[in-house]
Short mmCIF file of C-alpha atoms in Angstrom, two decimals:
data_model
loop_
_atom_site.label_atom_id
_atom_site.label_comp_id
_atom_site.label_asym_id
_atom_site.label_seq_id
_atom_site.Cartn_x
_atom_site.Cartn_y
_atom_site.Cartn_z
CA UNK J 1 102.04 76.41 101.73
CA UNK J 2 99.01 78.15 103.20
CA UNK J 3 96.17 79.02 100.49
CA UNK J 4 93.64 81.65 99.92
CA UNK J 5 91.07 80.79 97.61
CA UNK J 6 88.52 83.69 95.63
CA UNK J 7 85.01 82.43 94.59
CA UNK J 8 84.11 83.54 92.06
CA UNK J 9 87.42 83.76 89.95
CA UNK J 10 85.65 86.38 87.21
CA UNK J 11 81.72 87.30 86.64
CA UNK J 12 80.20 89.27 84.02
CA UNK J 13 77.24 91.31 85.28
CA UNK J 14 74.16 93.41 84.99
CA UNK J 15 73.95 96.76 85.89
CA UNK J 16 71.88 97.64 89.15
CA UNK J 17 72.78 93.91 90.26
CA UNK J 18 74.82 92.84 93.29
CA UNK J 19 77.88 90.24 93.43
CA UNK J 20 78.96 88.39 96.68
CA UNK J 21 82.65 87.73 96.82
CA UNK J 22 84.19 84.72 98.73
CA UNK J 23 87.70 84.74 100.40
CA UNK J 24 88.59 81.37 102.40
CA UNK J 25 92.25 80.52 103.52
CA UNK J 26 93.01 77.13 104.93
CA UNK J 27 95.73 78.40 107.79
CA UNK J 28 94.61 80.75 110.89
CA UNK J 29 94.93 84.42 110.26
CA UNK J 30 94.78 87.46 112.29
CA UNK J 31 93.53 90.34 109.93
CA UNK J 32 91.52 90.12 106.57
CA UNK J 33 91.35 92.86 104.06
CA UNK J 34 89.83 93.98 100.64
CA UNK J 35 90.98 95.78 97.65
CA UNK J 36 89.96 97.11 94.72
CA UNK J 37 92.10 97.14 91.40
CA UNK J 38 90.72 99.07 88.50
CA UNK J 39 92.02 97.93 84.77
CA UNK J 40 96.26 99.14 84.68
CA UNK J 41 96.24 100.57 87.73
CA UNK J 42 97.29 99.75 91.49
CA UNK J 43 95.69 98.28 94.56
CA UNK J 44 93.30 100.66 96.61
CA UNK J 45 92.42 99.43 99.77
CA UNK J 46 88.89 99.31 100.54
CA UNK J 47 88.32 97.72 104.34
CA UNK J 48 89.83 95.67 106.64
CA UNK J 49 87.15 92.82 107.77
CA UNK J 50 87.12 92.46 111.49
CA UNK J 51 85.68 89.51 112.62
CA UNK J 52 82.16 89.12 114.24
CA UNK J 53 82.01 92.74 113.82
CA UNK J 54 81.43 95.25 111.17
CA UNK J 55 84.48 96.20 109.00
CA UNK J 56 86.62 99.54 108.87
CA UNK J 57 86.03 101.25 105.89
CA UNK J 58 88.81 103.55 103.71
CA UNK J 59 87.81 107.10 102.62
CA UNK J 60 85.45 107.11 99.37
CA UNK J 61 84.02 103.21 100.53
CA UNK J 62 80.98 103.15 102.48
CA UNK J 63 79.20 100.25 104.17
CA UNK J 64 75.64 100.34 101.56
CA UNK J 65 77.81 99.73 98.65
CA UNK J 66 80.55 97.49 99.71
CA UNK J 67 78.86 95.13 102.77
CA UNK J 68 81.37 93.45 104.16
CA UNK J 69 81.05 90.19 106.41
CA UNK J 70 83.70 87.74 108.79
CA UNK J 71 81.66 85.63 110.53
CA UNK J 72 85.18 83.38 111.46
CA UNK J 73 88.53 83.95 111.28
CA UNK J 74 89.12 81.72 107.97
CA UNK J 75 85.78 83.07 105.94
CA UNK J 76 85.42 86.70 104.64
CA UNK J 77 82.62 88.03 101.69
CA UNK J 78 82.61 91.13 99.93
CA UNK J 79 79.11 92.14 98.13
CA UNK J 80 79.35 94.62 95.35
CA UNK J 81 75.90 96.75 95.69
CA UNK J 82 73.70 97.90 92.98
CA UNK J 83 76.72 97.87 90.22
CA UNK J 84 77.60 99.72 87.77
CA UNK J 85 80.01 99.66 85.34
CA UNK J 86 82.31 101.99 86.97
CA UNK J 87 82.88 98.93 89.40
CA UNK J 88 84.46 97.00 86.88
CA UNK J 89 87.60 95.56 88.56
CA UNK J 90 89.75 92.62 89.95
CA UNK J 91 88.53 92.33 93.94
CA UNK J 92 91.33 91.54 96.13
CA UNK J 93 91.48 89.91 99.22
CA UNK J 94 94.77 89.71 101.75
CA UNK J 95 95.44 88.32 104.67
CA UNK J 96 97.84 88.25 107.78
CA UNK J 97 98.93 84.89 108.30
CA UNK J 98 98.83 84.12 112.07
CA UNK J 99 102.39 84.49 113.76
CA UNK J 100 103.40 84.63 110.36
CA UNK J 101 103.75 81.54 109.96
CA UNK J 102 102.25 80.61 106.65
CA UNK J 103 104.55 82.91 104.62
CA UNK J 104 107.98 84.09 104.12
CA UNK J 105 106.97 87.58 105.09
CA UNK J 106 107.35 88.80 108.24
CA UNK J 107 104.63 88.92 111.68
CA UNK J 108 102.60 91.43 109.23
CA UNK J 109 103.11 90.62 105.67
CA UNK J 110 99.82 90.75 103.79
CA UNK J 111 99.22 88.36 101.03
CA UNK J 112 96.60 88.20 98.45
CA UNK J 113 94.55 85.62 97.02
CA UNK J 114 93.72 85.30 93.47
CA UNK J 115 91.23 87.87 92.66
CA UNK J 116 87.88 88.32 91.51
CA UNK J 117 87.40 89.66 87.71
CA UNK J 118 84.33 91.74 87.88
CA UNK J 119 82.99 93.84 84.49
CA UNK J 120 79.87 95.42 84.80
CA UNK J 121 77.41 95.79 81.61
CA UNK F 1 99.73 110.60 104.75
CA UNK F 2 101.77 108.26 102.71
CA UNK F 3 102.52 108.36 99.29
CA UNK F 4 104.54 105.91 97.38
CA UNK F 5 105.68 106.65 93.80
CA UNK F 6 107.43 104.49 90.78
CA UNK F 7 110.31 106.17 88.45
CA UNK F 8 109.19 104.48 85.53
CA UNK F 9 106.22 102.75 85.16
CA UNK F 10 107.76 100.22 82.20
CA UNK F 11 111.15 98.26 81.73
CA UNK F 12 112.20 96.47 78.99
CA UNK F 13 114.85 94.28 79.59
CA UNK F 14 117.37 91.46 77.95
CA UNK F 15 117.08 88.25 79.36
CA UNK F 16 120.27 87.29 81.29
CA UNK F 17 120.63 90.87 82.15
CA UNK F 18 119.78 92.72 85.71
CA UNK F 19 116.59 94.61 86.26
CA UNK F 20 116.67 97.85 88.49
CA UNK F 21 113.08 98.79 89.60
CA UNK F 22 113.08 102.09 91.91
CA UNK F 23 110.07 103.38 94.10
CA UNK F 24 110.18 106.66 96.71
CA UNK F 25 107.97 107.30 99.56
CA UNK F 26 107.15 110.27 101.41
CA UNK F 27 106.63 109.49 104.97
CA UNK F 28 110.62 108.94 107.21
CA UNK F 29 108.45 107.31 109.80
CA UNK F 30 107.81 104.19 107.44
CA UNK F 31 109.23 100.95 108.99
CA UNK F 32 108.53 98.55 106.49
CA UNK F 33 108.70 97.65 103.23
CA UNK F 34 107.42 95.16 100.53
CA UNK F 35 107.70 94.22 97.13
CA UNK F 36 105.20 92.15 95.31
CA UNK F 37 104.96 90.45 91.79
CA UNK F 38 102.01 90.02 89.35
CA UNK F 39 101.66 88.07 86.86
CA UNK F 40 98.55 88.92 84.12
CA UNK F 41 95.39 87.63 86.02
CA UNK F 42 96.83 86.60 88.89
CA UNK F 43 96.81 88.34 92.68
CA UNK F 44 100.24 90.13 94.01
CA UNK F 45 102.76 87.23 95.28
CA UNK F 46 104.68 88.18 98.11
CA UNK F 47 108.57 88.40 96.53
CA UNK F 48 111.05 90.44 99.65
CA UNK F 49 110.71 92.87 102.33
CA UNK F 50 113.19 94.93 104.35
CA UNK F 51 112.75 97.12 107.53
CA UNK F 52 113.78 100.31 108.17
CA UNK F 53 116.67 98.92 110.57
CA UNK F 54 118.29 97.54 107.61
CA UNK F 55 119.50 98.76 104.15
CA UNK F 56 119.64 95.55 102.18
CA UNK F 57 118.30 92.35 102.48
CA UNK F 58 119.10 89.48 99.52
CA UNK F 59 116.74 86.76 98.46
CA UNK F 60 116.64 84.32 95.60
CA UNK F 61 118.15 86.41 92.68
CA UNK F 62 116.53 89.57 93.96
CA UNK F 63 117.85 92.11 96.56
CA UNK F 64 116.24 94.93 98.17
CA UNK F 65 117.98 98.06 98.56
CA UNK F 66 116.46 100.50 101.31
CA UNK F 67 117.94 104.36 101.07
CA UNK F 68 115.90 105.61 104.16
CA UNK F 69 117.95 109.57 103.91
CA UNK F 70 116.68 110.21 100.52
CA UNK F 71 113.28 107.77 101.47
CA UNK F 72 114.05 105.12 98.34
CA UNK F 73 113.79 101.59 97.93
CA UNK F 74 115.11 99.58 95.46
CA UNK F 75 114.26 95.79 93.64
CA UNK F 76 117.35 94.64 91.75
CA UNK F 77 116.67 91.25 89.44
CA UNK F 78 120.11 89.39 88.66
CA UNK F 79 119.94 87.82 85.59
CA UNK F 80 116.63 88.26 84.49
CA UNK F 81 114.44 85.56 82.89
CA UNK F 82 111.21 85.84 80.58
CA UNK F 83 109.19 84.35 83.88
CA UNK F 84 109.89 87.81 85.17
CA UNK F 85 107.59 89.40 83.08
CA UNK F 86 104.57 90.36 85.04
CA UNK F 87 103.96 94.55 87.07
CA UNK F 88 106.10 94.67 90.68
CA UNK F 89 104.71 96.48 92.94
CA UNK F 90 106.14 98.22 96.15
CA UNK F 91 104.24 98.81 99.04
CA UNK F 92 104.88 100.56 102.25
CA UNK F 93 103.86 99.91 105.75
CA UNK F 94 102.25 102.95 107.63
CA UNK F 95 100.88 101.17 110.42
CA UNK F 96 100.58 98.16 111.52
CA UNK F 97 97.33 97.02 109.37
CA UNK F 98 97.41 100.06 106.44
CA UNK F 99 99.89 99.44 103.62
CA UNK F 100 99.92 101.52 100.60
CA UNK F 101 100.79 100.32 97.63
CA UNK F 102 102.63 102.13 94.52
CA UNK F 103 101.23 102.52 90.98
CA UNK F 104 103.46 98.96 89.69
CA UNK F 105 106.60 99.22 87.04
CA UNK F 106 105.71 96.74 84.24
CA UNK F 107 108.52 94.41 83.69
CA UNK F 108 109.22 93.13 79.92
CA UNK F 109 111.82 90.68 79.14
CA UNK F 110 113.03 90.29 75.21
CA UNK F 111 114.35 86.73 74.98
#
Protein backbone atom coordinates (compact mmCIF):
# COMPACT_ATOMS: atom_id res chain seq x y z
CA UNK A 1 0.00 0.00 0.00
CA UNK A 2 0.76 3.67 -0.61
CA UNK A 3 3.05 5.33 2.25
CA UNK A 4 3.45 8.63 3.86
CA UNK A 5 6.51 9.07 5.64
CA UNK A 6 7.14 12.12 8.65
CA UNK A 7 10.79 13.33 9.10
CA UNK A 8 11.46 13.90 11.88
CA UNK A 9 9.45 11.17 13.86
CA UNK A 10 9.89 13.28 17.45
CA UNK A 11 12.38 16.37 18.38
CA UNK A 12 13.00 17.90 21.59
CA UNK A 13 13.58 21.66 21.30
CA UNK A 14 14.63 25.06 22.45
CA UNK A 15 12.48 27.73 23.01
CA UNK A 16 12.57 30.72 20.41
CA UNK A 17 13.91 27.95 17.87
CA UNK A 18 12.24 26.79 14.64
CA UNK A 19 11.55 23.03 13.43
CA UNK A 20 11.01 22.05 9.69
CA UNK A 21 8.65 19.16 9.27
CA UNK A 22 8.86 16.69 6.28
CA UNK A 23 5.80 14.85 4.74
CA UNK A 24 6.68 12.60 1.53
CA UNK A 25 4.19 9.91 0.13
CA UNK A 26 5.35 7.56 -2.56
CA UNK A 27 1.78 7.46 -4.66
CA UNK A 28 0.31 10.74 -6.51
CA UNK A 29 -2.02 12.79 -4.44
CA UNK A 30 -4.34 15.56 -5.04
CA UNK A 31 -4.55 17.61 -1.69
CA UNK A 32 -2.02 17.79 1.29
CA UNK A 33 -2.91 18.96 4.71
CA UNK A 34 -1.54 19.69 8.30
CA UNK A 35 -2.69 19.20 11.76
CA UNK A 36 -1.96 19.88 14.98
CA UNK A 37 -2.65 17.44 18.00
CA UNK A 38 -2.04 18.77 21.46
CA UNK A 39 -1.28 15.98 24.37
CA UNK A 40 -5.13 13.90 24.92
CA UNK A 41 -6.84 15.82 22.73
CA UNK A 42 -8.12 15.72 18.95
CA UNK A 43 -6.87 16.74 15.56
CA UNK A 44 -7.13 20.59 14.69
CA UNK A 45 -6.58 21.33 11.31
CA UNK A 46 -4.11 23.87 10.58
CA UNK A 47 -3.74 24.35 6.48
CA UNK A 48 -4.22 22.68 3.52
CA UNK A 49 -0.78 22.92 1.34
CA UNK A 50 -1.55 23.84 -2.19
CA UNK A 51 1.02 23.18 -4.43
CA UNK A 52 3.42 25.78 -6.04
CA UNK A 53 1.41 28.19 -4.17
CA UNK A 54 1.01 29.45 -0.72
CA UNK A 55 -1.24 27.36 1.63
CA UNK A 56 -4.84 28.12 3.10
CA UNK A 57 -4.65 28.75 6.52
CA UNK A 58 -7.53 27.74 9.44
CA UNK A 59 -8.69 30.46 11.89
CA UNK A 60 -6.07 31.06 14.88
CA UNK A 61 -2.92 29.76 12.24
CA UNK A 62 -1.17 32.38 10.46
CA UNK A 63 1.47 32.16 7.74
CA UNK A 64 4.76 33.81 10.18
CA UNK A 65 4.32 31.04 12.57
CA UNK A 66 3.40 28.02 10.66
CA UNK A 67 5.26 28.52 6.91
CA UNK A 68 4.08 26.12 4.93
CA UNK A 69 5.71 24.84 1.55
CA UNK A 70 4.62 22.15 -1.65
CA UNK A 71 6.96 22.64 -4.08
CA UNK A 72 5.49 19.05 -5.89
CA UNK A 73 2.72 17.12 -5.52
CA UNK A 74 4.56 14.20 -3.41
CA UNK A 75 6.74 16.74 -0.99
CA UNK A 76 5.12 19.01 1.69
CA UNK A 77 7.17 20.88 4.95
CA UNK A 78 5.73 22.43 7.83
CA UNK A 79 8.19 24.91 9.91
CA UNK A 80 7.24 25.55 13.47
CA UNK A 81 8.37 29.42 14.05
CA UNK A 82 10.03 30.84 17.02
CA UNK A 83 8.57 27.94 19.50
CA UNK A 84 7.44 27.83 22.48
CA UNK A 85 6.36 25.42 24.66
CA UNK A 86 2.78 25.92 24.11
CA UNK A 87 3.59 24.24 20.63
CA UNK A 88 4.30 21.10 22.13
CA UNK A 89 2.41 18.54 19.98
CA UNK A 90 2.27 15.54 17.49
CA UNK A 91 2.26 17.40 13.74
CA UNK A 92 0.08 15.65 11.40
CA UNK A 93 0.14 15.41 7.91
CA UNK A 94 -2.85 13.83 5.49
CA UNK A 95 -3.29 13.35 2.25
CA UNK A 96 -5.86 12.64 -0.62
CA UNK A 97 -4.73 9.81 -2.49
CA UNK A 98 -5.21 10.52 -6.24
CA UNK A 99 -8.53 8.89 -7.66
CA UNK A 100 -8.43 7.25 -4.51
CA UNK A 101 -6.67 4.82 -5.41
CA UNK A 102 -4.09 4.19 -2.77
CA UNK A 103 -6.66 3.55 0.01
CA UNK A 104 -9.78 1.89 0.93
CA UNK A 105 -11.45 5.21 1.48
CA UNK A 106 -13.35 6.74 -0.89
CA UNK A 107 -12.35 9.71 -3.95
CA UNK A 108 -11.73 12.01 -0.68
CA UNK A 109 -10.64 10.02 2.23
CA UNK A 110 -7.78 11.76 4.02
CA UNK A 111 -5.11 9.71 5.56
CA UNK A 112 -2.37 10.57 7.87
CA UNK A 113 1.12 9.78 8.13
CA UNK A 114 2.89 9.03 11.24
CA UNK A 115 3.37 12.19 13.06
CA UNK A 116 5.88 14.40 14.32
CA UNK A 117 6.43 14.45 18.33
CA UNK A 118 7.37 17.97 19.05
CA UNK A 119 7.99 19.24 23.01
CA UNK A 120 9.23 22.50 23.41
CA UNK A 121 11.69 23.43 26.48
CA UNK B 1 -20.22 25.43 11.30
CA UNK B 2 -19.74 21.86 12.19
CA UNK B 3 -19.42 20.36 15.34
CA UNK B 4 -18.88 16.77 16.06
CA UNK B 5 -19.20 15.39 19.62
CA UNK B 6 -18.34 11.83 21.47
CA UNK B 7 -20.86 10.30 24.27
CA UNK B 8 -18.20 9.03 26.24
CA UNK B 9 -14.84 9.76 25.89
CA UNK B 10 -13.61 6.11 27.54
CA UNK B 11 -14.78 2.35 27.14
CA UNK B 12 -13.71 -0.40 28.90
CA UNK B 13 -14.47 -3.47 27.43
CA UNK B 14 -14.14 -7.56 27.75
CA UNK B 15 -12.33 -9.08 25.14
CA UNK B 16 -14.62 -11.29 22.96
CA UNK B 17 -17.33 -8.87 23.65
CA UNK B 18 -18.81 -5.95 21.17
CA UNK B 19 -17.77 -2.37 21.46
CA UNK B 20 -20.44 0.45 20.77
CA UNK B 21 -18.67 3.84 20.16
CA UNK B 22 -21.34 6.76 19.42
CA UNK B 23 -20.50 10.33 17.97
CA UNK B 24 -23.32 13.26 16.93
CA UNK B 25 -22.86 16.06 14.62
CA UNK B 26 -24.59 19.17 14.16
CA UNK B 27 -24.69 20.09 10.60
CA UNK B 28 -27.91 17.73 8.30
CA UNK B 29 -26.01 18.90 5.28
CA UNK B 30 -22.97 16.51 6.16
CA UNK B 31 -22.44 13.85 3.40
CA UNK B 32 -19.76 11.95 4.70
CA UNK B 33 -18.45 10.22 7.30
CA UNK B 34 -15.23 8.59 8.75
CA UNK B 35 -13.93 6.72 11.46
CA UNK B 36 -10.31 6.45 12.29
CA UNK B 37 -8.13 4.39 14.81
CA UNK B 38 -5.02 5.34 16.87
CA UNK B 39 -2.87 3.50 18.35
CA UNK B 40 -0.36 5.33 21.21
CA UNK B 41 2.26 7.18 18.98
CA UNK B 42 1.04 6.40 15.93
CA UNK B 43 -1.05 8.75 13.19
CA UNK B 44 -5.04 8.04 12.69
CA UNK B 45 -5.46 4.78 10.31
CA UNK B 46 -8.24 5.00 8.11
CA UNK B 47 -10.82 2.04 9.61
CA UNK B 48 -14.75 2.70 7.59
CA UNK B 49 -16.73 5.38 6.15
CA UNK B 50 -20.38 5.71 5.13
CA UNK B 51 -22.27 8.46 3.13
CA UNK B 52 -25.17 10.10 3.86
CA UNK B 53 -27.11 7.95 1.07
CA UNK B 54 -26.64 5.03 3.19
CA UNK B 55 -27.35 3.96 6.84
CA UNK B 56 -24.94 1.11 7.31
CA UNK B 57 -22.05 -0.05 5.73
CA UNK B 58 -20.07 -3.42 7.25
CA UNK B 59 -16.35 -3.98 7.12
CA UNK B 60 -13.99 -6.43 8.72
CA UNK B 61 -15.61 -6.94 12.23
CA UNK B 62 -16.71 -3.34 12.38
CA UNK B 63 -19.96 -1.73 11.04
CA UNK B 64 -20.95 1.76 10.74
CA UNK B 65 -24.27 2.79 11.66
CA UNK B 66 -25.40 6.31 10.17
CA UNK B 67 -28.82 7.83 11.96
CA UNK B 68 -28.93 10.99 9.67
CA UNK B 69 -32.82 12.19 11.51
CA UNK B 70 -31.35 12.44 14.87
CA UNK B 71 -27.59 13.38 13.02
CA UNK B 72 -25.67 10.12 14.79
CA UNK B 73 -23.18 7.80 13.71
CA UNK B 74 -22.25 4.80 15.14
CA UNK B 75 -18.79 2.27 15.24
CA UNK B 76 -19.85 -1.17 16.47
CA UNK B 77 -16.63 -3.69 17.19
CA UNK B 78 -17.80 -7.51 17.11
CA UNK B 79 -15.87 -9.39 19.27
CA UNK B 80 -13.40 -7.20 20.48
CA UNK B 81 -9.68 -8.03 20.84
CA UNK B 82 -6.84 -6.37 23.09
CA UNK B 83 -5.33 -4.99 19.48
CA UNK B 84 -8.33 -2.75 19.72
CA UNK B 85 -7.05 -0.77 22.30
CA UNK B 86 -5.94 2.52 20.92
CA UNK B 87 -8.64 6.37 20.80
CA UNK B 88 -11.27 6.11 17.55
CA UNK B 89 -11.98 8.96 16.23
CA UNK B 90 -14.98 10.15 14.01
CA UNK B 91 -14.72 12.72 11.63
CA UNK B 92 -17.15 14.44 9.42
CA UNK B 93 -16.95 15.77 5.97
CA UNK B 94 -18.14 19.48 5.51
CA UNK B 95 -16.80 20.07 2.25
CA UNK B 96 -15.02 18.59 0.01
CA UNK B 97 -11.33 19.36 1.53
CA UNK B 98 -12.47 20.44 5.45
CA UNK B 99 -13.15 17.49 7.75
CA UNK B 100 -13.63 17.94 11.36
CA UNK B 101 -12.73 15.62 13.57
CA UNK B 102 -14.36 14.64 17.13
CA UNK B 103 -12.60 14.76 20.53
CA UNK B 104 -11.70 10.47 20.22
CA UNK B 105 -13.46 7.70 22.73
CA UNK B 106 -10.51 5.78 24.27
CA UNK B 107 -10.99 2.15 23.79
CA UNK B 108 -9.70 -0.34 26.70
CA UNK B 109 -9.89 -3.98 26.38
CA UNK B 110 -9.47 -6.26 29.80
CA UNK B 111 -8.19 -9.62 28.53
Amino acid sequence: SAVISQKPSRDICQRGTSLTIQCQVDSQVTMMFWYRQQPGQSLTLIATANQGSEATYESGFVIDKFPISRPNLTFSTLTVSNMSPEDSSIYLCSVVWLLGLAGEGGTDTQYFGPGTRLTVL
Amino acid sequence: GESVGLHLPTLSVQEGDNSIINCAYSNSASDYFIWYKQESGKGPQFIIDIRSNMDKRQGQRVTVLLNKTVKHLSLQIAATQPGDSAVYFCAVETSYDKVIFGPGTSLSVIP
